[in-house]
PDB file of C-alpha atoms in Angstrom:
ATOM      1  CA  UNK A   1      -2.081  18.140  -1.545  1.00 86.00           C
ATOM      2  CA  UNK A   2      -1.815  14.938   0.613  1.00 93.00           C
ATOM      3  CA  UNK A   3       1.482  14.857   3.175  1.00 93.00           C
ATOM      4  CA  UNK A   4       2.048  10.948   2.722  1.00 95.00           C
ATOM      5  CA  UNK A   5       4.708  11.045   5.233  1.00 94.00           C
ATOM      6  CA  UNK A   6       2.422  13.687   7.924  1.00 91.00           C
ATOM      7  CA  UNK A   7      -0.326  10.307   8.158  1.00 91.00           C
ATOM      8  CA  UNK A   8       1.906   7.277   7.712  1.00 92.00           C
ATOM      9  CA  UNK A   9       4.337   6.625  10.872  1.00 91.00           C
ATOM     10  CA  UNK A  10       6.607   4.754   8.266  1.00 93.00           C
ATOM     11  CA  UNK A  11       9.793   5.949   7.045  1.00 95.00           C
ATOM     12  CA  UNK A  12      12.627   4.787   4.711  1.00 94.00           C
ATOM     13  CA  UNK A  13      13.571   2.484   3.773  1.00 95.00           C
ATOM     14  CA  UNK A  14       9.891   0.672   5.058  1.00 96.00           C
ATOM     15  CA  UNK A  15       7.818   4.052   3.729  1.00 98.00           C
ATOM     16  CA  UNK A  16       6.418   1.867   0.589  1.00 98.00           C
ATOM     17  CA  UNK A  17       4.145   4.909  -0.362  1.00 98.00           C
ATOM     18  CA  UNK A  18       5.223   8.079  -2.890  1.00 98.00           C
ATOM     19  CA  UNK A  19       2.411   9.830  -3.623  1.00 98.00           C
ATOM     20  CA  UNK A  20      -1.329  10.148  -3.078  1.00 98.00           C
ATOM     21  CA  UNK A  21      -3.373  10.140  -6.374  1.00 98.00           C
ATOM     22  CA  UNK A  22      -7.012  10.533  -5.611  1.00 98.00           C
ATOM     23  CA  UNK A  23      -9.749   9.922  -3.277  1.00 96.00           C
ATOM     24  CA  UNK A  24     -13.404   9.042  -4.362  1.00 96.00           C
ATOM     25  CA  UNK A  25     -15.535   8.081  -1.470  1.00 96.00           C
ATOM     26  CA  UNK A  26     -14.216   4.535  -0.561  1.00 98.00           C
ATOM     27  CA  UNK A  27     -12.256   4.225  -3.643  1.00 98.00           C
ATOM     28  CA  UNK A  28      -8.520   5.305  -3.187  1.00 98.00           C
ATOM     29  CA  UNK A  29      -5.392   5.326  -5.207  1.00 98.00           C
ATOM     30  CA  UNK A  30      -1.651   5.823  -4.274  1.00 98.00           C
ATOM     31  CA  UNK A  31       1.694   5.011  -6.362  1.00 98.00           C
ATOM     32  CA  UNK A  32       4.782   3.438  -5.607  1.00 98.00           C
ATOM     33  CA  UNK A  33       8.021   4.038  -7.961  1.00 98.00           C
ATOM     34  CA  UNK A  34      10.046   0.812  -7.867  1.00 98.00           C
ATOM     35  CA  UNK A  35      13.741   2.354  -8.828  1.00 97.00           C
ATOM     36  CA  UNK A  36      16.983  -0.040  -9.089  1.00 95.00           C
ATOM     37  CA  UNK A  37      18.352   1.440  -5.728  1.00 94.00           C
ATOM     38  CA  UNK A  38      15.227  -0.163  -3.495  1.00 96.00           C
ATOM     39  CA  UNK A  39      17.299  -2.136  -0.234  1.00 95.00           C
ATOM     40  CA  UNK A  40      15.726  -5.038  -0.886  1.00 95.00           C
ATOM     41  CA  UNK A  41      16.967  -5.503  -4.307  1.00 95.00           C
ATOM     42  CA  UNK A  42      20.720  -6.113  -3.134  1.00 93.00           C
ATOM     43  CA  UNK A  43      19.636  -9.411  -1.783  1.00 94.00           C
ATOM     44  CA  UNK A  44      15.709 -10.819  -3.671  1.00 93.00           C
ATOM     45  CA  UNK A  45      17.371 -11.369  -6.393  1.00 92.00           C
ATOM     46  CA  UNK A  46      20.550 -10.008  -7.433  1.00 88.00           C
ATOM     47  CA  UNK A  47      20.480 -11.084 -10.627  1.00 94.00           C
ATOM     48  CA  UNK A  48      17.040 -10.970 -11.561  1.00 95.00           C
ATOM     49  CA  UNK A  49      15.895  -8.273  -8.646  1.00 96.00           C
ATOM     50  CA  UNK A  50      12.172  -8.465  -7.965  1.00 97.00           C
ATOM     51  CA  UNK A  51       9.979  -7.003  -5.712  1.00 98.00           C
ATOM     52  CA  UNK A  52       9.217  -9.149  -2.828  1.00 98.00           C
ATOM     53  CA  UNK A  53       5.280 -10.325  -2.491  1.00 98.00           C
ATOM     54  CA  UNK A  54       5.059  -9.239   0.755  1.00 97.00           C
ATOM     55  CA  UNK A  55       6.395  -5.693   0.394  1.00 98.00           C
ATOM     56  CA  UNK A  56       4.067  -5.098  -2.442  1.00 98.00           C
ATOM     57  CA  UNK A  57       1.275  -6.452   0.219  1.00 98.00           C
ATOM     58  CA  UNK A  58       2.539  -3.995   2.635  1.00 97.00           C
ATOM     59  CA  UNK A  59       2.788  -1.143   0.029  1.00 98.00           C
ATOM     60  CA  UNK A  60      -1.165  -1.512  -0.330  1.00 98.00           C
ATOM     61  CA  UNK A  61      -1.331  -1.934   3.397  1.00 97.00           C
ATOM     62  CA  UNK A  62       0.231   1.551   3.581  1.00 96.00           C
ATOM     63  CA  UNK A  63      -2.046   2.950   0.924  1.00 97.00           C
ATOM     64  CA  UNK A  64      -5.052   1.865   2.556  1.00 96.00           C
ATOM     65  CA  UNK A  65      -4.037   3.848   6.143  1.00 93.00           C
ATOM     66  CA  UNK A  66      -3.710   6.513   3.366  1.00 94.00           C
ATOM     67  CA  UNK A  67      -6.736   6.398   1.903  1.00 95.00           C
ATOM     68  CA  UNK A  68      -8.848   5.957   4.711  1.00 92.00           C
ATOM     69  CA  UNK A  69      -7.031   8.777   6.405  1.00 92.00           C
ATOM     70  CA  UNK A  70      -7.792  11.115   3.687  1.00 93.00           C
ATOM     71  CA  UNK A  71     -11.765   9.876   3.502  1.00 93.00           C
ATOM     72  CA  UNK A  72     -12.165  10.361   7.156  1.00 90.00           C
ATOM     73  CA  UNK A  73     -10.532  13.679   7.232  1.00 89.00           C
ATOM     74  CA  UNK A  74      -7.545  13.077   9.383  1.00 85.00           C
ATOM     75  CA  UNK A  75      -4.806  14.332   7.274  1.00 80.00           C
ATOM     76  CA  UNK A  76      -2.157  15.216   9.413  1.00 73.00           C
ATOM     77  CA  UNK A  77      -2.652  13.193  12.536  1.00 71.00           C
ATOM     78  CA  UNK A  78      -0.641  10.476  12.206  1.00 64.00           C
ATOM     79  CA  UNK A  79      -1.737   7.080  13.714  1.00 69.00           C
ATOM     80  CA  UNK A  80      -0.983   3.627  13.320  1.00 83.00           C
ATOM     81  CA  UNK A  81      -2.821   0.788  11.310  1.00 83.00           C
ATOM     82  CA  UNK A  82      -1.698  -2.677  12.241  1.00 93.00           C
ATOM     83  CA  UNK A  83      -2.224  -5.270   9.760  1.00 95.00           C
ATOM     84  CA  UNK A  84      -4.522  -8.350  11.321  1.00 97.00           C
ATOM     85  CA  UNK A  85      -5.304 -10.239   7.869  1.00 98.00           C
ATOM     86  CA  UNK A  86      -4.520 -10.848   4.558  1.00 98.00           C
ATOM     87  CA  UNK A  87      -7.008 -13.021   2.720  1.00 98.00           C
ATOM     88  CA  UNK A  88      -7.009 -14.077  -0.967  1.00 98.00           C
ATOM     89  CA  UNK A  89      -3.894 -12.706  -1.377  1.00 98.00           C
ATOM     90  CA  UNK A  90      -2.754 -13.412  -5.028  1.00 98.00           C
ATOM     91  CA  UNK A  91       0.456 -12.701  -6.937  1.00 98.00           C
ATOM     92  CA  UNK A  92       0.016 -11.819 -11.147  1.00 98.00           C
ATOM     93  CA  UNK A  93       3.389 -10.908 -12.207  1.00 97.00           C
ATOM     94  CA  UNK A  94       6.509  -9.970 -10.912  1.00 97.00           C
ATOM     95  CA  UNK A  95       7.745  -6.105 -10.029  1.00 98.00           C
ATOM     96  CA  UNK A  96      10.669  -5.093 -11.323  1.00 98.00           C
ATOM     97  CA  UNK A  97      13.034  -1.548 -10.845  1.00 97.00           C
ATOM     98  CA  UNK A  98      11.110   0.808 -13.096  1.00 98.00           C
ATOM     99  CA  UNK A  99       7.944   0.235 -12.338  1.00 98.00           C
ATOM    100  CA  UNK A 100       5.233   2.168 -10.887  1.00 98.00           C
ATOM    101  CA  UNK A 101       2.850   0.621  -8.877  1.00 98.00           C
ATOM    102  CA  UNK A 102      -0.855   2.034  -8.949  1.00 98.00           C
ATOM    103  CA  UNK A 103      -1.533   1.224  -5.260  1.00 99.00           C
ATOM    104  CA  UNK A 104      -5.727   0.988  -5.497  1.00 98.00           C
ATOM    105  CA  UNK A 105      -8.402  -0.044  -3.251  1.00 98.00           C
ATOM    106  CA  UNK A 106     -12.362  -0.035  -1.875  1.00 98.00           C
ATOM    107  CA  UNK A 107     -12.336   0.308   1.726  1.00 97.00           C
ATOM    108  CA  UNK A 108     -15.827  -2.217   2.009  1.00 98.00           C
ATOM    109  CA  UNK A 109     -15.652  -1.584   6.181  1.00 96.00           C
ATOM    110  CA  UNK A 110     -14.692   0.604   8.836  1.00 94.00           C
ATOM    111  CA  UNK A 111     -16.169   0.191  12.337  1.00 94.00           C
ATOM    112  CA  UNK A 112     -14.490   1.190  15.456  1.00 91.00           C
ATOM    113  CA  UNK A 113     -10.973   1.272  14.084  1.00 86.00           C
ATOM    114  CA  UNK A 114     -11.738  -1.882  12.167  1.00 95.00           C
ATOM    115  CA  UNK A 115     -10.997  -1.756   8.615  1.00 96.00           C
ATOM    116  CA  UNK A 116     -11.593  -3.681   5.862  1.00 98.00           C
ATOM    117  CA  UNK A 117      -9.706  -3.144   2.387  1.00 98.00           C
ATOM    118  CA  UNK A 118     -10.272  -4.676  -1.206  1.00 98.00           C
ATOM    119  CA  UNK A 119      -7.001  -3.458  -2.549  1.00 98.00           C
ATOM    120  CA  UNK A 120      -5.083  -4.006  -5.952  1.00 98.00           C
ATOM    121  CA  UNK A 121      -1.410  -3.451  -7.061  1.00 98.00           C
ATOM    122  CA  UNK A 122      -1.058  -2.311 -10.810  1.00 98.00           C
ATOM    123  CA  UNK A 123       1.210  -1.558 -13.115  1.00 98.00           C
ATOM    124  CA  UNK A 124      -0.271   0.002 -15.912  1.00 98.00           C
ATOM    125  CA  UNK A 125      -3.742  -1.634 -16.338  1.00 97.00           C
ATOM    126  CA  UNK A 126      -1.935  -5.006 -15.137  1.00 98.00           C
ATOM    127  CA  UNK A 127      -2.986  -6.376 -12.198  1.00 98.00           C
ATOM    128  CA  UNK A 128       0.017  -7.371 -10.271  1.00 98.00           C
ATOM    129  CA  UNK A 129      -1.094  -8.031  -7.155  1.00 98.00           C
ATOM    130  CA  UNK A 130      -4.553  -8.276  -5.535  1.00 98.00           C
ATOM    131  CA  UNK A 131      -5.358  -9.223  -1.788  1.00 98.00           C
ATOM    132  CA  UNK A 132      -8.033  -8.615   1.141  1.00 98.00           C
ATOM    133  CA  UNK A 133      -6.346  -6.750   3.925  1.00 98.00           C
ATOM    134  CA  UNK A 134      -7.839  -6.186   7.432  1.00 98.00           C
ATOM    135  CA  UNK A 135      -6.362  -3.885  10.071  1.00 93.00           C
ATOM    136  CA  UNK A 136      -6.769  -2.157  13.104  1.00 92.00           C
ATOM    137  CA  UNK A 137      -6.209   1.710  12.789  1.00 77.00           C
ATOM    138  CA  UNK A 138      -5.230   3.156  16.468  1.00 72.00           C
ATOM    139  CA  UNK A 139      -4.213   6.476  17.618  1.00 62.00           C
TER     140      UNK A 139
END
């Protein structure tokens, strides 16, 4: 079993990362559960809550330190990836409290701390969200 919280530095209300689901080489998966008692929810939109785009970029951000943690074997030494790009970041539908978001991605590089993530947010077999993230992953 996979200690989310023992490699992620995050914790709530930013830890956007529930569970570890699998690992298969560069391919990774994590999941999110979006409940009706998230913080952000009070204020993006109170009447029609909705996940913010940029948390559900983080929330693969997260995943990715995840799933490159567990491919490299450093489960349980926590470090610290810093985001440095998003590119072709695009938004499918909207996330709403009771969803689950399938956190996916390929890691395509990792040189020297550099990484490089294809990543996709799901909900179901929906694609939600999909984006390139880059990041630096220090110790």
């Amino acid at each position: 079993m996979v200690d989310v919280r023992g490699i992620l530095p995050h914790r709530y209300p930013f830890l956007l990362v529930d569970a570890f689901v699998s690992q298969d080489g560069d391919d990774f998966e994590c999941l999110k559960n979006v409940s009706h008692n998230e913080p952000f929810f009070v204020g993006h939109f109170p009447t029609e809550p909705v996940m913010p785009g940029v948390l559900v970029i983080e929330a693969l951000a997260q995943a990715a330190a995840v799933g490159l943690a567990v491919r490299e074997g450093r489960q349980g030494e926590p470090g610290v990836g810093y985001l440095t790009g998003v590119d072709g970041a695009r938004f499918r539908r909207k996330v709403v409290p009771g969803d689950q978001l399938r956190l996916t991605g390929t890691i395509v590089l990792f040189r020297r701390g550099l990484c490089k993530v294809d990543a996709r947010a799901l909900v179901g077999a929906e694609v939600v969200a999909e984006a390139q993230l880059s990041f630096m992953y220090a110790r």
